[in-house]
Short mmCIF file of C-alpha atoms and ligand atoms in Angstrom, two decimals:
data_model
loop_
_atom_site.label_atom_id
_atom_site.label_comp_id
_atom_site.label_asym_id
_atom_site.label_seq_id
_atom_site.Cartn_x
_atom_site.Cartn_y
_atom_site.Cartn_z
CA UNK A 1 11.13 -3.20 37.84
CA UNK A 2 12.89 -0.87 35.63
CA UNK A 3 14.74 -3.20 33.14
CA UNK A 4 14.11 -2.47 29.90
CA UNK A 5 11.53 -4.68 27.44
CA UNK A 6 13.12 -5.17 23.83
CA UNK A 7 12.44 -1.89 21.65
CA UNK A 8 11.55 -4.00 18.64
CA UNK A 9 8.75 -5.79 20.36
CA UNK A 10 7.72 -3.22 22.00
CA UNK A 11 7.28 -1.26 18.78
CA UNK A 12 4.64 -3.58 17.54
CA UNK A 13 0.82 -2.54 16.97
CA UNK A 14 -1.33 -4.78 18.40
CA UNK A 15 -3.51 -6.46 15.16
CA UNK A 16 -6.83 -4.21 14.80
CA UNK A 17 -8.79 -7.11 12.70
CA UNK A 18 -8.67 -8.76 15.93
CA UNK A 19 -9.44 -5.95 18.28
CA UNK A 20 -12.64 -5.61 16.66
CA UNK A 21 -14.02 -8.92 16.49
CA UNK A 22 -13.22 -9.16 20.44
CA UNK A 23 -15.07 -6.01 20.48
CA UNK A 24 -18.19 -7.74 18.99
CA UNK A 25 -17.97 -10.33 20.63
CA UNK A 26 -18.18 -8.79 23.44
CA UNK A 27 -21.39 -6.80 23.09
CA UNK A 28 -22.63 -10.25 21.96
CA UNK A 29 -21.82 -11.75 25.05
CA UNK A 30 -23.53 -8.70 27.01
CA UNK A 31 -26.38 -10.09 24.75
CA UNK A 32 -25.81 -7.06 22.15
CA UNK A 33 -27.36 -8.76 18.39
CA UNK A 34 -24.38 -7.24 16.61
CA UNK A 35 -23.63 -8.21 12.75
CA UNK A 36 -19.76 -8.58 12.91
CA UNK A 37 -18.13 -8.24 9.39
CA UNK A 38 -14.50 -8.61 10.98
CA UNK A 39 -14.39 -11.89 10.33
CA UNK A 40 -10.84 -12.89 8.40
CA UNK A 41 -11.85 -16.35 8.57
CA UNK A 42 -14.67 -18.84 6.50
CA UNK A 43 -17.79 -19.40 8.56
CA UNK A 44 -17.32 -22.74 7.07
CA UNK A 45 -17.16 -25.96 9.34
CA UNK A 46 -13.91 -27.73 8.03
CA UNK A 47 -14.97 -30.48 5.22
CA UNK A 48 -15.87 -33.39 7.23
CA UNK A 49 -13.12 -36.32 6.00
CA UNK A 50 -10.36 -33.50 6.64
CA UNK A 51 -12.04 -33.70 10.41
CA UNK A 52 -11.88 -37.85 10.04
CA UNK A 53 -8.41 -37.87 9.00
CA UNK A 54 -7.41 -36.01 11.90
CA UNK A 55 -9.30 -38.41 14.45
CA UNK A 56 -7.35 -41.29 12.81
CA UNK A 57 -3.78 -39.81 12.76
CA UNK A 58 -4.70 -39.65 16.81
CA UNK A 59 -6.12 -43.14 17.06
CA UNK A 60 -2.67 -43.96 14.63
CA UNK A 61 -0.41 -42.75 17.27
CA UNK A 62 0.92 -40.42 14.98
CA UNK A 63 1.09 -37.91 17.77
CA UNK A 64 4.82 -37.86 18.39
CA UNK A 65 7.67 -35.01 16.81
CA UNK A 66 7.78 -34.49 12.90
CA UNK A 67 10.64 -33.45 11.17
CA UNK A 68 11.13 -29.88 11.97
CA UNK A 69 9.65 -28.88 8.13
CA UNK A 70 6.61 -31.03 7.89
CA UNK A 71 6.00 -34.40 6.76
CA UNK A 72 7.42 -36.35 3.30
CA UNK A 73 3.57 -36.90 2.57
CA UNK A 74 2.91 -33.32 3.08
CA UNK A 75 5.51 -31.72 1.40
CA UNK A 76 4.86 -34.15 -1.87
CA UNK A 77 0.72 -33.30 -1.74
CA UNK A 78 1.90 -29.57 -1.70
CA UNK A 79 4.19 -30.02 -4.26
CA UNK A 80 1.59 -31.53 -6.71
CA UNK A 81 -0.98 -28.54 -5.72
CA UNK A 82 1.86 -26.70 -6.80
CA UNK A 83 2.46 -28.65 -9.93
CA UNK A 84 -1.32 -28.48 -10.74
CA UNK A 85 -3.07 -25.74 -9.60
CA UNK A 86 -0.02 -22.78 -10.03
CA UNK A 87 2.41 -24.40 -12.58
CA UNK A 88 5.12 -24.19 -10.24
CA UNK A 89 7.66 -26.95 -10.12
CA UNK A 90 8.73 -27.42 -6.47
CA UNK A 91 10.60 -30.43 -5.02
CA UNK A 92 9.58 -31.63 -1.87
CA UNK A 93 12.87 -30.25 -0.45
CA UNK A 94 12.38 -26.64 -1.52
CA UNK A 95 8.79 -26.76 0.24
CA UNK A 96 8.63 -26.21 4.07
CA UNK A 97 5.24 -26.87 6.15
CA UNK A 98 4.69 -24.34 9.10
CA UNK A 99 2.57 -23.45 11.96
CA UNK A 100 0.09 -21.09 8.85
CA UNK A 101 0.27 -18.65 6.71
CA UNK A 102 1.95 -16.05 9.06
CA UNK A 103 4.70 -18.38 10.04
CA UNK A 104 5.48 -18.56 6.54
CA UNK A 105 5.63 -14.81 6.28
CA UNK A 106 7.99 -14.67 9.00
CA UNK A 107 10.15 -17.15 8.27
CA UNK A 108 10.38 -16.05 4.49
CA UNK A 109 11.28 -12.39 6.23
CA UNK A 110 13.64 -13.77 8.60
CA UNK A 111 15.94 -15.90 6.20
CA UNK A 112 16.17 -13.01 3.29
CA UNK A 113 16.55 -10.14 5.53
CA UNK A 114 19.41 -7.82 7.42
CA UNK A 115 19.19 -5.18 9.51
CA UNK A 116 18.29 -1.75 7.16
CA UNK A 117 17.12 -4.05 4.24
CA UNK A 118 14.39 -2.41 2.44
CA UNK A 119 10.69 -4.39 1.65
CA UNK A 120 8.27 -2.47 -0.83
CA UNK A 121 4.85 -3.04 0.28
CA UNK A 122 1.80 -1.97 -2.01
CA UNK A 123 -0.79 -0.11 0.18
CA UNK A 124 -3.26 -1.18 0.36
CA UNK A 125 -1.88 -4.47 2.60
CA UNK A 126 -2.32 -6.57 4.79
CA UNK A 127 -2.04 -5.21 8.44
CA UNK A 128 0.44 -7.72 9.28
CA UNK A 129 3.50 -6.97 6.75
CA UNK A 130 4.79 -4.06 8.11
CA UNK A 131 5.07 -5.44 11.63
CA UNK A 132 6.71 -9.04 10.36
CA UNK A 133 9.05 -6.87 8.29
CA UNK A 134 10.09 -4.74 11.39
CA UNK A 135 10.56 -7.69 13.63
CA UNK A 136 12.84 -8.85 11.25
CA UNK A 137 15.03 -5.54 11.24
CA UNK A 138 13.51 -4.87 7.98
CA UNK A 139 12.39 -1.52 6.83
CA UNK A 140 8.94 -1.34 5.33
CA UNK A 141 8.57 1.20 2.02
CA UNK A 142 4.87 1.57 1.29
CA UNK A 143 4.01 2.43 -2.63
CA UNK A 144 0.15 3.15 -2.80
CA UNK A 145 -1.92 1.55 -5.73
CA UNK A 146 -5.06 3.95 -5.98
CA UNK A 147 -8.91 3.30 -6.67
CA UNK A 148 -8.14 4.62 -10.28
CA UNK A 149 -5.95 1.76 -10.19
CA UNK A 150 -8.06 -1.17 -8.63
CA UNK A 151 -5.87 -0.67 -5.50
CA UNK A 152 -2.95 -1.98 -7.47
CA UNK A 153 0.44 -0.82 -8.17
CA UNK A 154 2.75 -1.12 -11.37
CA UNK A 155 5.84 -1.72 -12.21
CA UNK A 156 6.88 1.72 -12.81
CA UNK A 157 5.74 2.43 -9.46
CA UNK A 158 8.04 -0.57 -8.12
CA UNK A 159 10.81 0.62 -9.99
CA UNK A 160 10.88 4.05 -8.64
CA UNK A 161 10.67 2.87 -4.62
CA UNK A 162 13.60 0.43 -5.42
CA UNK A 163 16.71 2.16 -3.68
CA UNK A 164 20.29 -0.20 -3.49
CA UNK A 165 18.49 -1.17 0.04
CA UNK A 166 15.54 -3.10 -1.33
CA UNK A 167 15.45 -7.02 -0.68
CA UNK A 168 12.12 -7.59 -1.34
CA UNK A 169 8.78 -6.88 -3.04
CA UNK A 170 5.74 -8.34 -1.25
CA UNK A 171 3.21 -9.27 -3.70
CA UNK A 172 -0.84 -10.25 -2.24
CA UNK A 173 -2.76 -11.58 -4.78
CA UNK A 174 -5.61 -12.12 -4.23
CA UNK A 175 -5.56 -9.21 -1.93
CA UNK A 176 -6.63 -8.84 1.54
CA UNK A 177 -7.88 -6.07 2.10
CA UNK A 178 -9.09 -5.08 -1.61
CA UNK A 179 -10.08 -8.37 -3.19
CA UNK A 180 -8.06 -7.67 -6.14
CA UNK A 181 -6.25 -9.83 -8.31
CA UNK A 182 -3.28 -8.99 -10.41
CA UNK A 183 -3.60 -10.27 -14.30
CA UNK A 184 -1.15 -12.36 -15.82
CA UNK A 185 -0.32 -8.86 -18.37
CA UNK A 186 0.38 -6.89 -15.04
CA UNK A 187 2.55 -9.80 -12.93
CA UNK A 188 4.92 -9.89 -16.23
CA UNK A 189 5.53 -6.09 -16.11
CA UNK A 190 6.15 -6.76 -12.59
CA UNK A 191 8.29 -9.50 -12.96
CA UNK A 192 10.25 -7.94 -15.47
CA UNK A 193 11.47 -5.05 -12.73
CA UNK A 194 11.96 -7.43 -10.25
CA UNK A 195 14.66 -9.67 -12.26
CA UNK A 196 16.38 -6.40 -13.80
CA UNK A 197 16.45 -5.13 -10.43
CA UNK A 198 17.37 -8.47 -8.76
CA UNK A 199 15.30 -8.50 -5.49
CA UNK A 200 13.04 -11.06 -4.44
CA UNK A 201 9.40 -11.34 -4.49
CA UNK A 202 7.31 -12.73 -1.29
CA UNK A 203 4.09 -13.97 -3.18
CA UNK A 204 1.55 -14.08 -0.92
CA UNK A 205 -1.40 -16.48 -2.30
CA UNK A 206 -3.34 -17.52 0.67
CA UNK A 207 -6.60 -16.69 -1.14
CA UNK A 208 -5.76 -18.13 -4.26
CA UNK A 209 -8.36 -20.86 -4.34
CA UNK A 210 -11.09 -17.88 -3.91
CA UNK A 211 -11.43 -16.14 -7.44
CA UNK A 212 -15.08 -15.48 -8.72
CA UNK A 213 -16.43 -15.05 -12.09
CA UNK A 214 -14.17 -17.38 -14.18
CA UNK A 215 -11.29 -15.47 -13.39
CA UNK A 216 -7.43 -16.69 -13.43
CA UNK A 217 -5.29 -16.51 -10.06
CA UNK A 218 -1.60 -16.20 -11.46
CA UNK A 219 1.43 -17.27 -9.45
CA UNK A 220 4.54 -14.79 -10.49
CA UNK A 221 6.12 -17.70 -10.16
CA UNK A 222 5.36 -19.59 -13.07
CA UNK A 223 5.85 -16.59 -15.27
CA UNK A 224 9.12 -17.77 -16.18
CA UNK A 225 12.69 -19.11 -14.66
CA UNK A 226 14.46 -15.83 -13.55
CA UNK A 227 11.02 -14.76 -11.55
CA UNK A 228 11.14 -18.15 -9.93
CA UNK A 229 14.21 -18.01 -8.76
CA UNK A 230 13.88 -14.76 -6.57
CA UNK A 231 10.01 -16.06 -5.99
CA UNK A 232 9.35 -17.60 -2.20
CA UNK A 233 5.38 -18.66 -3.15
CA UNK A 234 3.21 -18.56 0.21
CA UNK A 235 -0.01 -20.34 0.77
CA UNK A 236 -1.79 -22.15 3.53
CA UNK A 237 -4.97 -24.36 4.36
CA UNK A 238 -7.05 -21.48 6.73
CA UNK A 239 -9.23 -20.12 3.99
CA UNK A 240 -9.44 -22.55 1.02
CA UNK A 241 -10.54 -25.20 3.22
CA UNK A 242 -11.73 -23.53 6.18
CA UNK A 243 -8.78 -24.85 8.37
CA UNK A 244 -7.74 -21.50 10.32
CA UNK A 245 -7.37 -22.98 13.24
CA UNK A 246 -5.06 -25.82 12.62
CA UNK A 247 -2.20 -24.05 11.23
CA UNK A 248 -0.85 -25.18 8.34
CA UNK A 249 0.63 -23.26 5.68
CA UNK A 250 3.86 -23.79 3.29
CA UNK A 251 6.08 -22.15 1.30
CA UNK A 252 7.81 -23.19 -1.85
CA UNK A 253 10.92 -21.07 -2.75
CA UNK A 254 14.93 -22.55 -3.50
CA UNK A 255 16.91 -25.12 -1.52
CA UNK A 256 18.50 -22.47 -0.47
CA UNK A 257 16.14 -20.57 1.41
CA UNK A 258 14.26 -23.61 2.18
CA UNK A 259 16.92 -25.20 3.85
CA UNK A 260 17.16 -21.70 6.11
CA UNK A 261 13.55 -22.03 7.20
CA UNK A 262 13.92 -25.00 7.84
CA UNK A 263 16.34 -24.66 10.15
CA UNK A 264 15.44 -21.41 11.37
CA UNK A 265 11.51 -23.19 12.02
CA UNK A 266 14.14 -26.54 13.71
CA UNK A 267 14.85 -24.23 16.71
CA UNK A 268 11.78 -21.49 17.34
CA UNK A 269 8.70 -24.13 16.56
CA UNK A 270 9.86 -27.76 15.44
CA UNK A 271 7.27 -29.79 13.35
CA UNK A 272 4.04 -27.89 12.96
CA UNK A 273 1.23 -29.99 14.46
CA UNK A 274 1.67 -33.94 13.47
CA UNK A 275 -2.15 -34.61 13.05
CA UNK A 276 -2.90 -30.74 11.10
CA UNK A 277 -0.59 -32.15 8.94
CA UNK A 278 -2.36 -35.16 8.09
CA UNK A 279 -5.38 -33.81 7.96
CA UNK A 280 -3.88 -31.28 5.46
CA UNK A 281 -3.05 -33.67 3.35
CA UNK A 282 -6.66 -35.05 3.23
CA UNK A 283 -7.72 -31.69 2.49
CA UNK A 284 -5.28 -31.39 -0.63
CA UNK A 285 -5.55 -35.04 -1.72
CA UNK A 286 -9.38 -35.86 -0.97
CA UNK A 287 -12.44 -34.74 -2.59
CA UNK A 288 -12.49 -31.15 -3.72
CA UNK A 289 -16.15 -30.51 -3.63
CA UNK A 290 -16.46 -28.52 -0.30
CA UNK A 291 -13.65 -25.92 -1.69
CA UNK A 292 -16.27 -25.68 -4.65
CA UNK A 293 -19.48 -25.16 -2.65
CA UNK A 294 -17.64 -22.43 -0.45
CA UNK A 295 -16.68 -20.65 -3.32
CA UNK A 296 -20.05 -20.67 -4.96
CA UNK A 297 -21.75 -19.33 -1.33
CA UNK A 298 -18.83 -16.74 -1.10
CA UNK A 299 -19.88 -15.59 -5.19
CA UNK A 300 -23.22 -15.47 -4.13
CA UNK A 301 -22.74 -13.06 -1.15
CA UNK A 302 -20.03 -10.99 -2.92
CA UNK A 303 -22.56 -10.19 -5.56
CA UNK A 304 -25.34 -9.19 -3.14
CA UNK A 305 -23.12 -6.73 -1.12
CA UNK A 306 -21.77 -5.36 -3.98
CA UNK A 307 -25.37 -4.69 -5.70
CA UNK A 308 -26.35 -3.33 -2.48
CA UNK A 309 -23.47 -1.28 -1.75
CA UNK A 310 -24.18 0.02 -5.27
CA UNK A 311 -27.27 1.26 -4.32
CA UNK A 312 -26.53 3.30 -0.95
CA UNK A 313 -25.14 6.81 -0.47
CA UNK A 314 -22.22 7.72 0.15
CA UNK A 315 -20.15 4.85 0.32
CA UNK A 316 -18.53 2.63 -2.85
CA UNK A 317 -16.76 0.04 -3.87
CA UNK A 318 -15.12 -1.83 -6.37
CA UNK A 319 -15.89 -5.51 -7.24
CA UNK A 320 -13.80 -7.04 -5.47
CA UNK A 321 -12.27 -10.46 -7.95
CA UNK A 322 -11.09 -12.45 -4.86
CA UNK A 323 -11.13 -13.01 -1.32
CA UNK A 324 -13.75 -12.41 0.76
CA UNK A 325 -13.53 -8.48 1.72
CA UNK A 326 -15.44 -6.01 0.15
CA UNK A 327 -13.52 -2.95 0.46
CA UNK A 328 -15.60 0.25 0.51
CA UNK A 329 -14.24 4.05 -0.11
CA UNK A 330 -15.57 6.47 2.19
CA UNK A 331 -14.53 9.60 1.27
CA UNK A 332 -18.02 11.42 0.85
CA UNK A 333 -19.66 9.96 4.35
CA UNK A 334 -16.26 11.32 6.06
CA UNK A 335 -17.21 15.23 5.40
CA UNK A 336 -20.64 14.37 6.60
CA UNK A 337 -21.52 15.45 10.43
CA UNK A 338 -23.33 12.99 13.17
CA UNK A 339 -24.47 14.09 15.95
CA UNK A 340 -23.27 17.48 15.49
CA UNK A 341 -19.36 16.08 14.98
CA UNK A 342 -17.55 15.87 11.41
CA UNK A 343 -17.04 12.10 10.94
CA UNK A 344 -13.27 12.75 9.46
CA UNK A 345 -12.04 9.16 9.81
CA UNK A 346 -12.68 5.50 9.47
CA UNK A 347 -12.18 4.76 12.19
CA UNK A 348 -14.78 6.91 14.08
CA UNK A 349 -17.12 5.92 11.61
CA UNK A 350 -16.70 2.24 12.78
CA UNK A 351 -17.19 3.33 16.09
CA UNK A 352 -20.06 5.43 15.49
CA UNK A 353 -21.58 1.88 13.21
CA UNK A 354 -20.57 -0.54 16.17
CA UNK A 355 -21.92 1.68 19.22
CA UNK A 356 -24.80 3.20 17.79
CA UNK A 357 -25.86 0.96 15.17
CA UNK A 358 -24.57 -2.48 16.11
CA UNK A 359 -22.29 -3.29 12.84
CA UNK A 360 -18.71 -4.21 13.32
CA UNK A 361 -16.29 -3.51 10.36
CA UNK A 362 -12.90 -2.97 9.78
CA UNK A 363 -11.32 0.94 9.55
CA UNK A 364 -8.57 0.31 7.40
CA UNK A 365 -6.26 3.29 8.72
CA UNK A 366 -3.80 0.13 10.02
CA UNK A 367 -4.05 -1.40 5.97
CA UNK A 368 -2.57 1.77 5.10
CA UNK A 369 -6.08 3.63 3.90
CA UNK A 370 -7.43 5.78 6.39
CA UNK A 371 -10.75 6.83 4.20
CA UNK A 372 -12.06 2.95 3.55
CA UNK A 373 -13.47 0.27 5.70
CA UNK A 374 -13.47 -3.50 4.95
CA UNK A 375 -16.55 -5.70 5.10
CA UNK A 376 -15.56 -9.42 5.31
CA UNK A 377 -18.68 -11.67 3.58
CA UNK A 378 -17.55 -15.19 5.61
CA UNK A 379 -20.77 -14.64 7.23
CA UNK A 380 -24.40 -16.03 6.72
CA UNK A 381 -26.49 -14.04 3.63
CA UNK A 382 -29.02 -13.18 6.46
CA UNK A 383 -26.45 -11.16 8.49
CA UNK A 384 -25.01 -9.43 5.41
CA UNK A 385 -28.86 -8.23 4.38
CA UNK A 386 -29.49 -7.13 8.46
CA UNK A 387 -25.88 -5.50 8.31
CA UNK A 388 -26.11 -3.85 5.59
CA UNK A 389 -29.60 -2.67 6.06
CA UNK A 390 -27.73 -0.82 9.43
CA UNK A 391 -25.44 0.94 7.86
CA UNK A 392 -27.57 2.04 4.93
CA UNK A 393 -30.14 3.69 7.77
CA UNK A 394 -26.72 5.19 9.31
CA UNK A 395 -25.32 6.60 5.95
CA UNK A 396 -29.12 8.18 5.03
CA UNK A 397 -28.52 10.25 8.37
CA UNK A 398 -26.16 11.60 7.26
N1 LIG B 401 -1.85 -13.59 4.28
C1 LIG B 401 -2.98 -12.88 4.24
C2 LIG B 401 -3.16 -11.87 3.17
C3 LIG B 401 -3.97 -13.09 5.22
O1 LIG B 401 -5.10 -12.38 5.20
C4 LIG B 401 -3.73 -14.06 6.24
C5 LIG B 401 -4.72 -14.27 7.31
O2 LIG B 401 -5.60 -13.49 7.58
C6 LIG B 401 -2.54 -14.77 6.21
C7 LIG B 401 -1.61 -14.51 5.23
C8 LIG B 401 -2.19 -15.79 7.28
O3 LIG B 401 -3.01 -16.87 7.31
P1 LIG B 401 -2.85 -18.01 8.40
O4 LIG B 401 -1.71 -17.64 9.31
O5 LIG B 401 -4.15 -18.07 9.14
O6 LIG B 401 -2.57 -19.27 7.66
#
């Protein structure tokens, strides 16, 4: 056949993250004992009554269509969380339940954007952006917030990417890949260029309920009523309550825009699953103490890996606030030589780690850093200790 495929789908990278774990899973499967710190996901079974509530929305019957943007009891549990947790006033009708996080995304990017519009996204980010904003006939504009910087960016730095094109600022806090949070001092700056410049901002906050050490996660768009108004808040279920599977995640943004997604969401996906969404309202509603627990195993494996990352050669990395990535510069092992060969990128460091030494990470050339890897820690202590014990004995041959 020699019809031609669409251009724009075409055009799209295939996601790394995942590349990797099937990678390691793989060797596993060939009986390979490879520690895999790929994982974008909790190792975390999801909180038992979530699991019950689920069972009995199927035993309900309540198996039929939704509405097309989630359920009234839904929509008013988010809006509480909102209420609560970010000090966000939402209605239920500017909130809109969808098939996870990255359904969000793209319908946030589908109802503000036209073809040529311009979205700033601070590098380091998540691998996804770029190819949501393309498929939308968006054009991606990368600013870069250094390690001098905790991998963030400022406003200044906003300011000067913002052309008459821009539409949108995409905002990750906490961050995946870096772990970093943005202070309340920083996301007014911020805020401050985004209403004088009048774009929007696409909060992304799926790790918000993962912040160690007594620190605050701050939603933008509570900062005041001009930054909520061009503020479309993302969040979802998959990592607070170890529900990536069941895709559920929400938005919160104007009647305006909600109404678009909502209609937009009416005719590519309809109702996101009926009984996710009643077990995500368990999960917001019910007892809180499994989101608690999780965080305090995450806090206890973020400081190990850090302390031992501290410790080795040739590698570093800041503490990372949030999250569950450790993000580690390696800009002195990439001079090194292995095997007789100069090491030069990430990503043949990975390779080297996974083939020769049996540790899976993450090069983070597709995040937007090509020097810097990222080590999930939504895996058992024991693993991290074995894993990083691996690529400790790699680095010391260097
Ligand atoms: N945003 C960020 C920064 C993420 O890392 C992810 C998932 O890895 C998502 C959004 C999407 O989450 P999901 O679609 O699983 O709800």
């Amino acid at each position: 056949m020699s019809l031609e495929l669409s251009k724009k789908a075409l055009a799209v990278k295939p996601s790394s993250t995942l590349a990797i774990t099937a990678k390691a899973k793989e060797m596993r499967a060939a009986g390979i004992n490879v520690v895999g710190f790929g994982a974008g996901e909790p190792d975390f079974d999801t909180p038992e009554n979530v699991c019950e509530a689920a069972i009995q929305a199927i035993h309900d019957g309540f198996t039929k269509y939704t509405p097309a943007s989630g359920i009234l009891e839904l929509k008013k549990a988010v809006s509480d969380k909102f209420a609560a947790f970010n000090h966000i006033h939402y209605d239920t009708d500017q909130i809109v339940i969808s098939n996870g996080g990255k359904h969000s995304l793209t319908n946030i990017c589908t109802a503000l954007l036209n073809p040529g519009d311009e979205v700033i996204i601070p590098a380091p980010y998540w691998l996804s952006y770029p190819e949501m904003v393309k498929l939308a006939d968006g054009v991606p504009v990368f600013i870069r917030g250094n390690k001098e910087q905790g991998y963030k960016v400022s406003a200044r730095q906003i300011q000067d990417a913002i052309t008459p094109k821009t539409k949108a600022l995409i905002l990750n806090t906490p961050s995946n890949p870096t772990g970093m949070i943005y202070t309340r001092e920083e996301l007014l700056d911020i805020a401050d260029t985004v209403v004088k410049n009048d774009i929007y901002v696409i909060a992304d906050e799926m790790y918000e309920y993962l912040v160690y050490g007594g620190q605050e996660h701050v939603s933008i768009a509570s900062l005041n009523e001009e930054i909520y108004r061009r503020t479309i808040t993302c969040s979802g279920l998959a990592k607070g309550y170890a529900m990536t599977g069941w895709r559920i995640g929400y938005t919160g943004s104007s009647r305006e825009i909600a109404k678009i997604m909502g209609s937009v969401q009416s005719h590519a996906t309809s109702n996101p699953n009926s009984i996710a969404q009643k077990a995500a309202v368990e999960a917001m509603t019910g007892p809180q103490h499994t989101v608690t627990a999780m965080l305090k195993e995450f806090d206890k494996r973020r400081k190990y890996m850090c302390e031992r990352i501290r410790q080795m050669p040739l590698i570093s990395a800041l503490e990372p606030k949030g999250a569950f990535y450790v993000f580690a510069d390696l800009t002195d092992a990439l001079d090194k030589t292995y095997g007789g060969e100069k090491i030069g990128t990430a990503a043949r460091f990975a390779q080297i780690l996974l083939d020769e030494f049996q540790v899976a990470v993450v090069p983070c050339a597709d995040f937007g850093f090509d020097d810097h890897i990222r080590l999930s820690y939504a895996i058992s202590l024991e693993q991290i200790q074995l894993g990083l014990d691996r690529i400790e004995s790699f680095l010391k041959k260097l």
